[in-house]
Amino acid sequence: MQNLQKLLEFLVKSPLDFVIVGGFAAVLHGCNQTTRDIDICLVLVPDKIQLLRQVLKPLNPKIRTTQEKPSFLTSPEDMSGIQNLHLETDLGVLDLVAKVEGVGDFYSVLKNAIEIELYGEKCFLISLDDLIKSKKALGRHRDLVVVKELEAIKNEIFR
Amino acid sequence: MNKLKHVASDRSWEKKGIDIWLIRSNLKLSHEDRVAQHQNTLDCIFELRKMKIPQHAKSAKTARISG
């Protein structure tokens, strides 16, 4: 059974440097939408991917985009040039992205990210404005529904 | 006057299909509580789906027999 709450706690207590993005970031900002995965943006270079493998090992991570669902601990062998990793773990679905649509790479997302405290740890959450930009750039119906809610949240915060 | 402006603003969000009261309620929660609330919703969805499984199994079986 998916437990994104535990997955998030696991991630924030890990040594990984990341920014929470996507639908779960919308939830953290106060949206009513439900999401079935956690999306994080980070630097996906070989040594960071190796660290990811070590950190995620207890969660039995698998690559969920292929039918065979190979273990992320051994696949892909070539770790260069990876832009996205779509994983299935024992605690739920975890998507890792090197770039956020409409915003840019990890450092561009981090520049405006807000620091929040979760489970006694500091972590980074994509800014409301950057999340709106990324959802608009994706442009799917479900993203545009989230955009409306995020704009309502922005209005509430600054009114 | 200010109160009237807020009422007009609330109505405009309602017209866009946004439950502004639910959002206000979310904004009062801590980040951890927002995550916990979301997890509760996911758990409810999971339980509802589990309850539907026997119905699907039954209809699939019926379909095979009749087919």
XYZ file of C-alpha atoms in Angstrom:
226
model
C 0.000 0.000 0.000
C 1.234 3.469 -0.876
C 2.376 5.577 2.004
C 3.595 8.836 0.559
C 3.712 10.344 4.027
C 6.352 7.812 5.097
C 8.141 8.134 1.751
C 8.399 11.898 2.218
C 9.648 11.489 5.783
C 12.234 8.991 4.544
C 13.432 11.435 1.878
C 13.672 14.502 4.107
C 15.669 12.528 6.664
C 18.070 11.270 3.977
C 21.296 13.025 2.927
C 19.858 13.817 -0.544
C 19.703 17.430 -1.762
C 16.404 17.991 -3.561
C 13.456 20.304 -4.048
C 9.900 18.964 -3.748
C 8.054 19.771 -6.978
C 4.918 18.609 -8.845
C 1.583 17.584 -7.352
C 2.950 16.892 -3.898
C 4.415 20.394 -3.786
C 0.905 21.653 -4.591
C -0.437 19.671 -1.606
C 2.236 21.197 0.636
C 1.251 24.658 -0.587
C -2.365 23.916 0.436
C -4.065 22.479 -2.669
C -7.011 20.102 -2.335
C -5.842 17.842 -5.162
C -4.743 14.271 -4.558
C -1.572 12.932 -6.084
C -0.275 9.382 -6.271
C 3.414 10.135 -6.378
C 6.157 12.335 -5.042
C 8.183 14.353 -7.524
C 11.554 15.724 -6.563
C 14.059 17.750 -8.561
C 17.748 17.070 -8.033
C 21.062 16.849 -9.816
C 21.146 13.579 -11.746
C 24.860 13.065 -12.370
C 26.522 9.622 -11.931
C 27.879 10.180 -8.393
C 24.546 11.591 -7.199
C 22.715 8.643 -8.787
C 25.068 6.302 -6.965
C 24.177 8.052 -3.691
C 20.490 7.754 -4.609
C 20.928 3.997 -5.024
C 22.491 3.675 -1.600
C 19.843 5.832 0.062
C 16.846 4.193 -1.632
C 18.123 0.611 -1.233
C 15.898 -0.171 1.808
C 12.821 0.788 -0.249
C 13.453 -1.777 -3.010
C 13.325 0.791 -5.857
C 12.379 -0.399 -9.346
C 12.286 1.383 -12.689
C 8.568 1.454 -13.382
C 8.655 2.670 -16.988
C 9.599 -0.712 -18.434
C 7.453 -3.830 -18.283
C 10.173 -5.878 -16.541
C 10.548 -3.277 -13.783
C 14.273 -3.841 -13.222
C 15.814 -2.879 -9.904
C 17.098 0.686 -9.824
C 20.005 -0.624 -7.771
C 21.504 -2.174 -10.897
C 19.698 -0.497 -13.779
C 20.448 1.556 -15.780
C 24.099 0.592 -15.919
C 25.060 3.756 -17.780
C 24.189 6.612 -15.459
C 25.275 9.458 -17.749
C 22.756 11.817 -19.323
C 19.796 10.724 -17.233
C 17.118 13.416 -17.066
C 14.292 11.558 -15.316
C 13.912 8.469 -13.157
C 10.469 7.030 -12.609
C 10.635 4.679 -9.652
C 8.294 2.415 -7.797
C 9.292 1.851 -4.168
C 7.830 -0.147 -1.283
C 6.346 3.117 0.011
C 5.002 4.431 -3.294
C 5.845 6.038 -6.588
C 8.807 8.409 -6.698
C 9.673 10.514 -9.722
C 13.055 12.181 -9.914
C 13.649 14.938 -12.427
C 16.735 16.926 -13.348
C 14.641 19.741 -14.839
C 11.253 21.233 -14.108
C 9.210 22.205 -17.137
C 8.934 25.995 -17.491
C 11.448 26.681 -14.706
C 14.744 24.926 -15.414
C 17.324 22.736 -13.713
C 17.801 22.015 -9.989
C 19.685 25.274 -9.346
C 17.017 27.377 -11.103
C 14.302 25.693 -9.018
C 16.358 26.017 -5.823
C 16.937 29.753 -6.400
C 13.315 30.636 -5.567
C 12.462 27.575 -3.460
C 11.167 28.052 0.072
C 12.650 26.291 3.057
C 10.128 24.439 5.186
C 10.425 22.173 8.197
C 9.121 18.628 7.949
C 9.615 15.876 10.515
C 12.233 17.913 12.316
C 14.314 18.484 9.178
C 14.697 21.450 6.842
C 13.781 20.812 3.225
C 13.090 22.789 0.071
C 9.734 23.281 -1.639
C 9.359 24.806 -5.093
C 8.004 28.372 -4.841
C 4.344 28.984 -5.520
C 5.162 31.120 -8.584
C 7.533 28.521 -10.059
C 5.002 25.764 -9.428
C 2.339 27.788 -11.256
C 4.812 28.329 -14.131
C 5.618 24.615 -14.353
C 1.975 23.526 -14.217
C 1.082 26.053 -16.927
C 3.997 24.809 -19.052
C 2.776 21.214 -18.722
C -0.685 22.429 -19.735
C -2.647 19.206 -19.186
C -6.209 19.563 -17.912
C -5.270 18.286 -14.452
C -2.354 20.724 -14.260
C -4.588 23.652 -15.142
C -7.017 22.656 -12.366
C -4.070 22.818 -9.949
C -3.052 26.215 -11.386
C -6.478 27.629 -10.466
C -6.098 26.396 -6.894
C -2.536 27.683 -6.631
C -3.686 31.109 -7.831
C -6.423 31.047 -5.201
C -3.786 30.177 -2.562
C -1.587 33.029 -3.752
C -4.555 35.375 -3.515
C -5.299 34.176 0.025
C -1.703 34.592 1.173
C -1.289 38.106 -0.215
C -4.758 39.558 0.382
C -16.858 47.728 2.216
C -13.828 45.458 2.635
C -16.106 42.597 3.748
C -18.197 43.047 0.595
C -15.053 42.853 -1.527
C -14.140 39.542 0.132
C -17.627 38.126 -0.496
C -17.347 39.091 -4.181
C -13.886 37.507 -4.336
C -15.158 34.271 -2.720
C -17.981 34.075 -5.283
C -15.537 34.554 -8.142
C -13.448 31.586 -6.900
C -16.607 29.493 -6.523
C -17.465 30.274 -10.147
C -14.052 28.918 -11.143
C -14.846 25.679 -9.325
C -12.499 26.373 -6.404
C -13.553 25.504 -2.863
C -11.965 28.538 -1.258
C -13.122 27.512 2.230
C -11.334 24.192 1.961
C -8.188 25.984 0.802
C -8.416 28.389 3.756
C -8.781 25.417 6.045
C -5.681 23.798 4.473
C -3.674 26.989 4.895
C -4.317 26.915 8.633
C -2.646 23.494 8.867
C 1.068 22.880 9.296
C 2.932 21.329 6.345
C 3.077 18.002 8.197
C -0.670 18.083 8.798
C -1.295 18.798 5.104
C 0.744 15.679 4.258
C -1.155 13.636 6.869
C -4.510 14.838 5.512
C -3.443 13.903 1.981
C -2.354 10.446 3.165
C -5.753 9.941 4.833
C -7.430 10.723 1.515
C -5.153 8.247 -0.310
C -5.934 5.565 2.308
C -9.683 6.151 1.854
C -9.346 5.840 -1.942
C -7.381 2.606 -1.472
C -10.033 1.155 0.873
C -12.836 2.100 -1.532
C -11.005 0.424 -4.416
C -10.451 -2.698 -2.317
C -14.187 -2.885 -1.630
C -14.884 -2.791 -5.371
C -12.514 -5.688 -6.267
C -15.037 -8.537 -5.689
C -17.530 -6.752 -7.944
C -14.990 -6.540 -10.760
C -13.992 -10.177 -10.269
C -17.612 -11.220 -10.409
C -18.358 -9.303 -13.588
C -15.195 -10.619 -15.282
C -16.222 -14.183 -14.429
C -19.755 -13.591 -15.703
C -18.362 -12.131 -18.914
C -16.194 -15.213 -19.491
C -19.102 -17.569 -18.896
C -21.507 -15.681 -21.119
C -18.796 -15.168 -23.785
